[in-house]
């Protein structure tokens, strides 16, 4: 049995070309959303073999159950490849399903075969929209189809006897370097959209990385956490010099003796009472949620793919130096790609520096792991602030009730109340006071460490390593976006 045909796509794993399936009856269309071949690598679909499954199934029964209505007898698949269409003298050399899909695609274009082929030769994306080019790429002639078409020509059979789809394929297959030209048209047509999609992702990584690393207020918060953690652990485990960022998630798991608050709630109180200048530390963290959703590895690969596409376009231009479309595209977009590559380098360096700065490994800590730690921490911290505020209001209400009871006792004392009633009221006040003291525990009184000058906004360009990063971000996003 011959080995399966494999096509190689630059930068991607080998993709097996699936054999066309010939059915005896016309089947209904299953309108799924298909993954592109370059999206399969690394997914579950790369590990399964649907063609093998078909060998185990009763496909005749399947066709009988799902075939479309009003069909004649089943097609004899053992007959000649040259099928004469019913009701006409036209001959088709293409597989029936493929010919039908090609006919649908060509009808959508509303162009003649000559117009389509001339547009491909000229890289004319005004005549052929990029969406149509990508659809047509599915019908690049296979090696076997080219052999059948050339054999038909050598045998000098009447060209006019072929169907419209076969005649198109005959002309289509004769375009020199067809695959390269179609690939370049798709690349050129999608270039602007690709730049617009990748640039904000890189800027989010840059802004989040630099703002997290440069935040003096966040540094003070971590200093407080380290101090309290060492205070709790030093007698049993000894003091430490730092902690992994994942430890921030554990602040909610460490609870007070009365189980009414967590260590994070206590830290929030400490910050509000002793370090009020860093209370809003999260306003110094920019685009962190957006950066958490970015796959930097995939973005960098996409940038490299764009460079490969431009290199292919330049090579083709050297063979068609008269083509003004290619010349204008290269001149207009080479600089844009260079800027994107610069942003990609800055994003990679800024992210690596930020990750290393917090004691993590960039190779094992991608943005999808690094930034969500801060997203979760900020969310939990804000919630702790709100709960502390609610608790404070409840304590205030309790104090007001206590004062009301004291005032009532004083009034009744003036009226000489019975000894029993007075004792009951005094006991009630004492109980209220005990609850007040219990709920208003002593706040940590540690000395304030040295606080460095606070960098309040990245737009002042005080980041020494990346002096122009944030100003470039602000050109596109003039309004800073702190964490919400």
CSV table of C-alpha atoms in Angstrom, one decimal:
chain,number,residue,atom,x,y,z
A,1,UNK,CA,0.0,0.0,0.0
A,2,UNK,CA,1.4,3.4,-1.0
A,3,UNK,CA,2.4,5.8,1.8
A,4,UNK,CA,0.0,8.7,2.3
A,5,UNK,CA,0.7,11.9,0.5
A,6,UNK,CA,2.0,14.6,2.8
A,7,UNK,CA,2.2,18.4,2.3
A,8,UNK,CA,4.7,20.5,4.2
A,9,UNK,CA,3.8,24.0,5.3
A,10,UNK,CA,6.6,26.3,6.3
A,11,UNK,CA,6.9,26.5,10.1
A,12,UNK,CA,4.2,23.9,10.7
A,13,UNK,CA,4.1,20.1,11.2
A,14,UNK,CA,3.4,17.8,8.3
A,15,UNK,CA,-0.3,17.6,7.4
A,16,UNK,CA,-1.7,14.5,5.7
A,17,UNK,CA,-3.8,15.2,2.7
A,18,UNK,CA,-7.1,13.5,3.1
A,19,UNK,CA,-8.3,11.4,0.3
A,20,UNK,CA,-11.5,12.6,-1.4
A,21,UNK,CA,-14.5,10.4,-0.5
A,22,UNK,CA,-16.7,9.2,-3.3
A,23,UNK,CA,-20.3,8.6,-2.3
A,24,UNK,CA,-23.0,6.6,-4.3
A,25,UNK,CA,-25.6,9.3,-3.6
A,26,UNK,CA,-25.6,13.0,-3.1
A,27,UNK,CA,-25.4,13.7,0.7
A,28,UNK,CA,-26.6,16.7,2.6
A,29,UNK,CA,-24.1,19.3,3.8
A,30,UNK,CA,-23.0,19.3,7.4
A,31,UNK,CA,-22.4,23.0,8.2
A,32,UNK,CA,-19.6,22.7,10.8
A,33,UNK,CA,-16.9,25.3,11.4
A,34,UNK,CA,-13.7,23.7,10.2
A,35,UNK,CA,-10.3,24.3,11.6
A,36,UNK,CA,-7.6,25.3,9.1
A,37,UNK,CA,-4.7,22.8,8.6
A,38,UNK,CA,-2.3,25.1,10.4
A,39,UNK,CA,-4.6,25.1,13.5
A,40,UNK,CA,-4.6,21.3,13.8
A,41,UNK,CA,-1.0,20.8,15.1
A,42,UNK,CA,-1.1,20.1,18.9
A,43,UNK,CA,-4.8,19.5,19.0
A,44,UNK,CA,-6.8,16.3,19.6
A,45,UNK,CA,-7.5,16.2,15.9
A,46,UNK,CA,-3.8,15.6,15.2
A,47,UNK,CA,-4.0,12.3,17.1
A,48,UNK,CA,-7.1,10.8,15.5
A,49,UNK,CA,-7.7,9.0,12.2
A,50,UNK,CA,-11.2,9.5,10.9
A,51,UNK,CA,-10.4,7.6,7.7
A,52,UNK,CA,-9.8,4.5,9.7
A,53,UNK,CA,-13.2,4.9,11.4
A,54,UNK,CA,-14.9,4.8,8.0
A,55,UNK,CA,-13.5,1.4,7.4
A,56,UNK,CA,-15.3,0.1,10.4
A,57,UNK,CA,-18.7,1.7,9.5
A,58,UNK,CA,-21.5,0.6,7.3
A,59,UNK,CA,-21.3,3.6,4.9
A,60,UNK,CA,-23.9,2.1,2.6
A,61,UNK,CA,-26.5,2.2,5.4
A,62,UNK,CA,-25.3,5.7,6.3
A,63,UNK,CA,-25.8,6.9,2.7
A,64,UNK,CA,-29.2,5.3,2.5
A,65,UNK,CA,-30.4,7.0,5.7
A,66,UNK,CA,-29.0,10.5,5.0
A,67,UNK,CA,-29.0,10.8,1.2
A,68,UNK,CA,-30.8,13.8,-0.3
A,69,UNK,CA,-34.3,13.2,-1.8
A,70,UNK,CA,-35.2,12.5,-5.4
A,71,UNK,CA,-32.1,10.7,-6.6
A,72,UNK,CA,-31.7,8.0,-9.2
A,73,UNK,CA,-29.8,4.8,-8.7
A,74,UNK,CA,-26.4,4.7,-7.0
A,75,UNK,CA,-23.4,5.7,-9.0
A,76,UNK,CA,-21.2,2.9,-10.1
A,77,UNK,CA,-17.8,3.8,-8.7
A,78,UNK,CA,-16.0,1.2,-10.7
A,79,UNK,CA,-16.9,3.0,-14.0
A,80,UNK,CA,-14.5,5.2,-16.0
A,81,UNK,CA,-13.2,8.4,-14.4
A,82,UNK,CA,-14.6,10.3,-17.4
A,83,UNK,CA,-18.2,10.7,-16.4
A,84,UNK,CA,-20.7,11.9,-19.0
A,85,UNK,CA,-23.1,14.2,-17.2
A,86,UNK,CA,-26.8,13.2,-17.5
A,87,UNK,CA,-28.8,15.3,-19.9
A,88,UNK,CA,-25.7,16.6,-21.7
A,89,UNK,CA,-22.7,15.5,-23.7
A,90,UNK,CA,-20.3,17.1,-21.3
A,91,UNK,CA,-17.5,15.1,-19.8
A,92,UNK,CA,-15.9,15.7,-16.4
A,93,UNK,CA,-12.4,14.5,-15.4
A,94,UNK,CA,-12.7,15.7,-11.8
A,95,UNK,CA,-14.1,13.8,-8.9
A,96,UNK,CA,-17.9,14.6,-8.8
A,97,UNK,CA,-18.0,16.1,-5.3
A,98,UNK,CA,-14.9,18.3,-6.0
A,99,UNK,CA,-16.3,19.4,-9.3
A,100,UNK,CA,-19.6,20.4,-7.7
A,101,UNK,CA,-17.8,22.4,-4.9
A,102,UNK,CA,-15.6,24.1,-7.5
A,103,UNK,CA,-18.7,25.1,-9.5
A,104,UNK,CA,-20.2,26.7,-6.4
A,105,UNK,CA,-17.0,28.6,-5.7
A,106,UNK,CA,-16.7,29.8,-9.3
A,107,UNK,CA,-20.3,31.0,-9.3
A,108,UNK,CA,-19.7,33.1,-6.2
A,109,UNK,CA,-16.9,34.9,-8.0
A,110,UNK,CA,-19.0,35.8,-11.0
A,111,UNK,CA,-15.8,35.9,-13.2
A,112,UNK,CA,-14.8,33.9,-16.2
A,113,UNK,CA,-11.9,31.5,-16.2
A,114,UNK,CA,-9.8,34.0,-18.2
A,115,UNK,CA,-10.5,36.8,-15.8
A,116,UNK,CA,-9.7,34.7,-12.8
A,117,UNK,CA,-6.4,33.4,-14.2
A,118,UNK,CA,-5.3,36.8,-15.5
A,119,UNK,CA,-5.9,38.3,-12.0
A,120,UNK,CA,-3.8,35.6,-10.4
A,121,UNK,CA,-1.0,36.2,-12.9
A,122,UNK,CA,-1.1,39.9,-12.0
A,123,UNK,CA,-1.7,39.4,-8.2
A,124,UNK,CA,-4.8,41.5,-8.7
A,125,UNK,CA,-6.7,41.6,-5.4
A,126,UNK,CA,-9.1,44.2,-6.6
A,127,UNK,CA,-10.6,41.7,-9.1
A,128,UNK,CA,-10.3,38.7,-6.7
A,129,UNK,CA,-11.1,39.4,-3.1
A,130,UNK,CA,-8.8,37.7,-0.6
A,131,UNK,CA,-11.7,35.6,0.7
A,132,UNK,CA,-12.3,34.1,-2.8
A,133,UNK,CA,-8.5,33.5,-3.2
A,134,UNK,CA,-8.5,31.5,0.1
A,135,UNK,CA,-11.5,29.5,-1.1
A,136,UNK,CA,-9.9,28.8,-4.5
A,137,UNK,CA,-6.7,27.6,-2.7
A,138,UNK,CA,-8.7,24.5,-1.7
A,139,UNK,CA,-8.9,23.6,-5.4
A,140,UNK,CA,-5.2,23.8,-6.3
A,141,UNK,CA,-4.9,20.9,-8.8
A,142,UNK,CA,-3.5,17.7,-7.3
A,143,UNK,CA,-0.7,15.8,-9.1
A,144,UNK,CA,-3.2,13.2,-10.2
A,145,UNK,CA,-5.6,15.8,-11.6
A,146,UNK,CA,-2.8,17.4,-13.6
A,147,UNK,CA,-1.9,14.0,-15.1
A,148,UNK,CA,-5.5,13.3,-16.2
A,149,UNK,CA,-6.0,16.8,-17.7
A,150,UNK,CA,-2.7,16.6,-19.6
A,151,UNK,CA,-3.6,13.1,-20.9
A,152,UNK,CA,-6.9,14.4,-22.2
A,153,UNK,CA,-5.0,17.1,-24.1
A,154,UNK,CA,-2.4,14.7,-25.5
A,155,UNK,CA,-5.2,12.5,-26.8
A,156,UNK,CA,-6.5,15.6,-28.6
A,157,UNK,CA,-10.0,15.2,-27.3
A,158,UNK,CA,-12.5,18.0,-27.9
A,159,UNK,CA,-11.9,20.8,-25.3
A,160,UNK,CA,-15.5,22.0,-25.7
A,161,UNK,CA,-16.8,18.6,-24.5
A,162,UNK,CA,-15.5,19.3,-21.0
A,163,UNK,CA,-17.6,20.8,-18.3
A,164,UNK,CA,-17.0,24.5,-17.2
A,165,UNK,CA,-15.2,23.3,-14.1
A,166,UNK,CA,-12.8,21.0,-16.0
A,167,UNK,CA,-12.1,23.7,-18.5
A,168,UNK,CA,-11.3,26.1,-15.7
A,169,UNK,CA,-9.1,23.5,-14.0
A,170,UNK,CA,-7.3,23.0,-17.3
A,171,UNK,CA,-6.4,26.7,-17.5
A,172,UNK,CA,-5.9,27.1,-13.8
A,173,UNK,CA,-3.3,24.3,-13.7
A,174,UNK,CA,-1.2,25.9,-16.4
A,175,UNK,CA,-0.4,29.0,-14.3
A,176,UNK,CA,3.3,29.0,-13.6
A,177,UNK,CA,4.2,28.7,-9.9
A,178,UNK,CA,0.5,28.6,-9.1
A,179,UNK,CA,0.8,27.7,-5.4
A,180,UNK,CA,3.4,30.4,-4.7
A,181,UNK,CA,1.2,33.1,-6.4
A,182,UNK,CA,-1.9,32.1,-4.6
A,183,UNK,CA,0.0,32.0,-1.3
A,184,UNK,CA,1.4,35.5,-1.9
A,185,UNK,CA,-2.1,36.8,-2.8
A,186,UNK,CA,-3.5,35.4,0.5
A,187,UNK,CA,-0.5,36.9,2.4
A,188,UNK,CA,-0.9,40.3,0.8
A,189,UNK,CA,-4.6,40.4,1.2
A,190,UNK,CA,-4.4,39.5,4.9
A,191,UNK,CA,-1.3,41.5,5.8
A,192,UNK,CA,-3.0,44.7,7.2
A,193,UNK,CA,-5.5,42.6,9.3
A,194,UNK,CA,-2.6,40.6,10.7
A,195,UNK,CA,-0.7,43.7,11.7
A,196,UNK,CA,-3.8,45.2,13.3
A,197,UNK,CA,-4.4,42.0,15.2
A,198,UNK,CA,-0.9,41.4,16.5
A,199,UNK,CA,0.1,44.9,17.4
A,200,UNK,CA,-2.3,45.4,20.4
A,201,UNK,CA,-1.4,42.0,21.8
A,202,UNK,CA,2.3,43.0,21.8
A,203,UNK,CA,1.6,46.4,23.3
A,204,UNK,CA,-0.5,44.7,26.1
A,205,UNK,CA,2.4,42.5,27.0
A,206,UNK,CA,4.8,45.5,27.0
A,207,UNK,CA,2.6,47.7,29.1
A,208,UNK,CA,1.7,45.0,31.6
A,209,UNK,CA,5.3,43.8,32.0
A,210,UNK,CA,6.8,47.2,32.4
A,211,UNK,CA,4.1,48.5,34.7
A,212,UNK,CA,4.2,45.5,37.0
A,213,UNK,CA,8.0,45.6,37.2
A,214,UNK,CA,8.1,49.4,37.8
A,215,UNK,CA,5.3,49.7,40.4
A,216,UNK,CA,6.8,50.9,43.6
A,217,UNK,CA,3.4,50.5,45.3
A,218,UNK,CA,3.2,46.8,44.4
A,219,UNK,CA,6.7,46.4,45.7
A,220,UNK,CA,5.6,47.8,49.1
A,221,UNK,CA,2.6,45.4,49.2
A,222,UNK,CA,4.9,42.5,48.6
A,223,UNK,CA,7.2,43.8,51.3
A,224,UNK,CA,4.4,43.8,53.8
A,225,UNK,CA,3.4,40.3,52.8
A,226,UNK,CA,6.9,39.0,53.2
A,227,UNK,CA,7.2,40.7,56.6
A,228,UNK,CA,4.0,39.2,57.9
A,229,UNK,CA,4.7,35.8,56.4
A,230,UNK,CA,8.2,35.7,58.0
A,231,UNK,CA,6.6,36.8,61.3
A,232,UNK,CA,4.2,33.9,61.2
A,233,UNK,CA,6.7,31.3,60.0
A,234,UNK,CA,10.1,32.3,61.5
A,235,UNK,CA,9.7,30.3,64.8
A,236,UNK,CA,8.9,27.0,62.9
A,237,UNK,CA,10.5,27.3,59.4
A,238,UNK,CA,12.8,30.3,59.7
A,239,UNK,CA,12.7,33.5,57.8
A,240,UNK,CA,12.8,33.5,53.9
A,241,UNK,CA,14.0,36.2,51.5
A,242,UNK,CA,11.2,35.9,49.0
A,243,UNK,CA,8.3,33.8,47.7
A,244,UNK,CA,6.9,32.5,44.5
A,245,UNK,CA,4.1,34.5,43.1
A,246,UNK,CA,1.7,31.6,43.4
A,247,UNK,CA,1.9,32.2,47.1
A,248,UNK,CA,-0.4,35.2,46.7
A,249,UNK,CA,-3.3,32.8,46.1
A,250,UNK,CA,-2.7,31.3,49.6
A,251,UNK,CA,-3.4,34.6,51.4
A,252,UNK,CA,-7.1,33.7,51.3
A,253,UNK,CA,-6.4,30.3,52.8
A,254,UNK,CA,-4.7,31.6,56.0
A,255,UNK,CA,-7.5,32.6,58.4
A,256,UNK,CA,-7.6,34.3,61.8
A,257,UNK,CA,-8.3,32.5,65.0
A,258,UNK,CA,-11.9,33.4,65.0
A,259,UNK,CA,-12.1,32.5,61.3
A,260,UNK,CA,-13.7,35.8,60.6
A,261,UNK,CA,-11.0,37.2,58.3
A,262,UNK,CA,-8.1,36.0,56.2
A,263,UNK,CA,-4.5,37.1,56.1
A,264,UNK,CA,-5.4,39.2,53.0
A,265,UNK,CA,-8.1,41.0,54.9
A,266,UNK,CA,-5.6,41.8,57.6
A,267,UNK,CA,-3.0,43.0,55.1
A,268,UNK,CA,-5.6,45.2,53.5
A,269,UNK,CA,-6.3,46.8,56.9
A,270,UNK,CA,-2.6,47.2,57.6
A,271,UNK,CA,-2.2,49.0,54.3
A,272,UNK,CA,-5.1,51.3,54.9
A,273,UNK,CA,-4.0,52.3,58.4
A,274,UNK,CA,-0.3,52.4,58.1
A,275,UNK,CA,0.6,52.7,54.4
A,276,UNK,CA,-2.3,54.6,52.9
A,277,UNK,CA,-0.2,55.9,50.1
A,278,UNK,CA,-0.1,52.4,48.5
A,279,UNK,CA,-3.8,51.6,48.9
A,280,UNK,CA,-4.5,52.0,45.2
A,281,UNK,CA,-1.4,50.0,44.0
A,282,UNK,CA,-3.5,48.3,41.4
A,283,UNK,CA,-4.0,51.6,39.5
A,284,UNK,CA,-0.3,51.4,38.5
A,285,UNK,CA,-0.9,48.0,36.8
A,286,UNK,CA,-1.9,48.5,33.1
A,287,UNK,CA,-3.4,46.1,30.6
A,288,UNK,CA,-2.7,43.1,32.8
A,289,UNK,CA,-6.0,41.4,32.1
A,290,UNK,CA,-5.5,41.8,28.3
A,291,UNK,CA,-1.9,40.5,28.6
A,292,UNK,CA,-3.2,37.5,30.5
A,293,UNK,CA,-5.1,36.5,27.4
A,294,UNK,CA,-2.2,36.7,25.0
A,295,UNK,CA,-0.2,33.7,23.8
A,296,UNK,CA,3.2,35.4,23.3
A,297,UNK,CA,4.6,32.2,21.8
A,298,UNK,CA,1.9,32.2,19.1
A,299,UNK,CA,2.2,35.9,18.4
A,300,UNK,CA,6.0,35.6,17.9
A,301,UNK,CA,5.4,32.7,15.5
A,302,UNK,CA,2.9,34.7,13.6
A,303,UNK,CA,5.4,37.6,13.3
A,304,UNK,CA,8.0,35.1,11.8
A,305,UNK,CA,5.4,33.8,9.4
A,306,UNK,CA,4.8,37.4,8.2
A,307,UNK,CA,8.5,37.7,7.5
A,308,UNK,CA,8.5,34.5,5.6
A,309,UNK,CA,5.5,35.7,3.5
A,310,UNK,CA,7.3,39.0,2.8
A,311,UNK,CA,10.5,37.1,1.7
A,312,UNK,CA,8.4,35.0,-0.6
A,313,UNK,CA,6.8,38.1,-2.1
A,314,UNK,CA,10.2,39.7,-2.6
A,315,UNK,CA,11.5,36.6,-4.4
A,316,UNK,CA,8.4,36.6,-6.7
A,317,UNK,CA,8.9,40.3,-7.4
A,318,UNK,CA,12.4,39.7,-8.7
A,319,UNK,CA,10.9,37.5,-11.3
A,320,UNK,CA,8.1,40.1,-12.1
A,321,UNK,CA,9.9,43.4,-11.7
A,322,UNK,CA,7.3,45.0,-13.9
A,323,UNK,CA,4.5,44.2,-11.4
A,324,UNK,CA,3.6,47.5,-9.7
A,325,UNK,CA,1.2,45.9,-7.2
A,326,UNK,CA,4.0,43.8,-5.6
A,327,UNK,CA,6.4,46.8,-5.8
A,328,UNK,CA,4.0,49.1,-4.0
A,329,UNK,CA,3.1,46.5,-1.4
A,330,UNK,CA,6.7,45.8,-0.5
A,331,UNK,CA,7.5,49.6,-0.3
A,332,UNK,CA,4.5,50.4,1.8
A,333,UNK,CA,4.6,47.5,4.3
A,334,UNK,CA,8.3,46.6,4.8
A,335,UNK,CA,8.6,49.3,7.4
A,336,UNK,CA,5.4,48.3,9.1
A,337,UNK,CA,6.7,44.7,9.5
A,338,UNK,CA,10.0,46.0,10.8
A,339,UNK,CA,8.2,48.1,13.5
A,340,UNK,CA,6.1,45.0,14.4
A,341,UNK,CA,9.3,43.0,14.7
A,342,UNK,CA,10.8,45.7,17.0
A,343,UNK,CA,7.7,45.6,19.1
A,344,UNK,CA,7.9,41.8,19.3
A,345,UNK,CA,11.6,42.0,20.5
A,346,UNK,CA,10.7,44.6,23.1
A,347,UNK,CA,7.7,42.6,24.3
A,348,UNK,CA,9.8,39.4,24.6
A,349,UNK,CA,12.6,41.3,26.5
A,350,UNK,CA,10.1,43.2,28.8
A,351,UNK,CA,8.2,40.1,29.7
A,352,UNK,CA,11.3,38.1,30.4
A,353,UNK,CA,12.7,40.8,32.6
A,354,UNK,CA,9.4,41.1,34.5
A,355,UNK,CA,9.2,37.4,35.1
A,356,UNK,CA,12.8,37.1,36.2
A,357,UNK,CA,12.3,40.2,38.4
A,358,UNK,CA,9.7,38.3,40.4
A,359,UNK,CA,11.9,35.1,40.7
A,360,UNK,CA,10.1,33.1,38.0
A,361,UNK,CA,11.4,31.3,34.9
A,362,UNK,CA,10.3,32.8,31.5
A,363,UNK,CA,10.6,29.3,29.9
A,364,UNK,CA,8.1,27.7,32.2
A,365,UNK,CA,6.0,30.8,33.0
A,366,UNK,CA,4.2,32.1,29.9
A,367,UNK,CA,1.9,35.2,30.1
A,368,UNK,CA,-1.1,33.0,30.5
A,369,UNK,CA,0.4,31.9,33.9
A,370,UNK,CA,2.3,35.0,35.0
A,371,UNK,CA,-0.3,37.8,34.5
A,372,UNK,CA,-3.4,35.9,35.9
A,373,UNK,CA,-1.6,35.7,39.3
A,374,UNK,CA,-1.9,39.5,39.5
A,375,UNK,CA,-5.4,39.5,38.1
A,376,UNK,CA,-6.6,37.1,40.8
A,377,UNK,CA,-4.6,39.0,43.5
A,378,UNK,CA,-6.0,42.4,42.6
A,379,UNK,CA,-9.6,41.0,42.5
A,380,UNK,CA,-9.2,39.3,45.9
A,381,UNK,CA,-7.6,42.4,47.4
A,382,UNK,CA,-10.4,44.6,46.2
A,383,UNK,CA,-13.0,42.2,47.6
A,384,UNK,CA,-11.1,42.1,51.0
A,385,UNK,CA,-11.2,45.9,51.0
A,386,UNK,CA,-15.0,45.9,50.5
A,387,UNK,CA,-15.5,43.3,53.2
A,388,UNK,CA,-13.3,45.2,55.6
A,389,UNK,CA,-15.4,48.3,54.9
A,390,UNK,CA,-18.6,46.4,55.5
A,391,UNK,CA,-17.2,45.0,58.7
A,392,UNK,CA,-16.2,48.5,59.8
A,393,UNK,CA,-19.8,49.8,59.2
A,394,UNK,CA,-21.2,46.9,61.3
A,395,UNK,CA,-18.8,47.7,64.1
A,396,UNK,CA,-19.9,51.4,63.9
A,397,UNK,CA,-23.5,50.3,64.1
A,398,UNK,CA,-22.7,48.2,67.2
A,399,UNK,CA,-20.9,51.2,68.8
A,400,UNK,CA,-23.9,53.4,68.2
A,401,UNK,CA,-26.1,50.8,69.8
A,402,UNK,CA,-23.8,50.7,72.8
A,403,UNK,CA,-23.9,54.5,73.2
A,404,UNK,CA,-27.7,54.4,73.0
A,405,UNK,CA,-27.8,51.8,75.9
A,406,UNK,CA,-25.4,53.9,78.0
A,407,UNK,CA,-27.5,57.0,77.5
A,408,UNK,CA,-30.7,55.0,78.4
A,409,UNK,CA,-29.0,53.7,81.5
A,410,UNK,CA,-28.0,57.2,82.6
A,411,UNK,CA,-31.6,58.4,82.1
A,412,UNK,CA,-33.0,55.5,84.1
A,413,UNK,CA,-30.4,56.0,86.8
A,414,UNK,CA,-31.6,59.5,87.3
A,415,UNK,CA,-35.1,58.1,87.8
A,416,UNK,CA,-33.8,55.6,90.5
A,417,UNK,CA,-34.6,52.4,88.7
A,418,UNK,CA,-34.7,49.1,90.5
A,419,UNK,CA,-31.4,47.4,91.3
A,420,UNK,CA,-32.2,44.4,89.2
A,421,UNK,CA,-33.1,46.4,86.1
A,422,UNK,CA,-29.9,48.4,86.5
A,423,UNK,CA,-27.7,45.3,86.8
A,424,UNK,CA,-29.3,43.8,83.7
A,425,UNK,CA,-28.6,46.9,81.7
A,426,UNK,CA,-25.0,47.1,82.9
A,427,UNK,CA,-24.5,43.4,81.9
A,428,UNK,CA,-25.8,44.2,78.4
A,429,UNK,CA,-23.5,47.1,78.0
A,430,UNK,CA,-20.5,45.0,79.2
A,431,UNK,CA,-21.4,42.3,76.7
A,432,UNK,CA,-21.6,44.9,73.9
A,433,UNK,CA,-18.2,46.3,75.0
A,434,UNK,CA,-16.7,42.8,74.9
A,435,UNK,CA,-18.0,42.2,71.4
A,436,UNK,CA,-16.6,45.6,70.3
A,437,UNK,CA,-13.1,44.9,71.6
A,438,UNK,CA,-13.2,41.4,70.1
A,439,UNK,CA,-14.1,42.7,66.7
A,440,UNK,CA,-11.7,45.6,66.8
A,441,UNK,CA,-8.5,43.7,67.3
A,442,UNK,CA,-5.1,45.4,67.5
A,443,UNK,CA,-3.6,46.3,64.1
A,444,UNK,CA,0.0,45.3,63.2
A,445,UNK,CA,2.3,48.1,64.4
A,446,UNK,CA,5.5,47.1,62.5
A,447,UNK,CA,7.8,49.9,61.5
A,448,UNK,CA,7.4,51.3,58.0
A,449,UNK,CA,10.3,50.3,55.8
A,450,UNK,CA,12.0,52.8,53.5
A,451,UNK,CA,9.7,53.7,50.6
A,452,UNK,CA,11.3,54.5,47.3
A,453,UNK,CA,10.1,57.3,45.0
A,454,UNK,CA,6.8,56.2,43.4
A,455,UNK,CA,6.6,56.0,39.7
A,456,UNK,CA,3.0,57.2,39.2
A,457,UNK,CA,2.6,56.9,35.5
A,458,UNK,CA,4.3,55.1,32.7
A,459,UNK,CA,3.6,57.9,30.3
A,460,UNK,CA,6.3,60.0,32.0
A,461,UNK,CA,8.8,57.6,30.4
A,462,UNK,CA,10.9,57.0,33.5
A,463,UNK,CA,11.6,53.3,32.6
A,464,UNK,CA,15.3,53.4,31.9
A,465,UNK,CA,15.5,50.2,29.9
A,466,UNK,CA,12.5,50.9,27.6
A,467,UNK,CA,12.4,54.7,27.4
A,468,UNK,CA,10.0,54.8,24.4
A,469,UNK,CA,7.7,51.9,25.2
A,470,UNK,CA,4.8,53.5,27.0
A,471,UNK,CA,4.8,56.6,24.9
A,472,UNK,CA,4.4,54.4,21.8
A,473,UNK,CA,1.6,52.6,23.5
A,474,UNK,CA,-0.1,55.8,24.4
A,475,UNK,CA,0.0,56.8,20.7
A,476,UNK,CA,-2.4,54.0,20.0
A,477,UNK,CA,-4.2,54.0,23.4
A,478,UNK,CA,-4.1,57.6,24.6
A,479,UNK,CA,-6.0,56.8,27.7
A,480,UNK,CA,-4.2,54.7,30.4
A,481,UNK,CA,-6.2,51.6,31.3
A,482,UNK,CA,-5.5,50.6,34.9
A,483,UNK,CA,-6.8,47.3,36.2
A,484,UNK,CA,-10.5,47.4,36.8
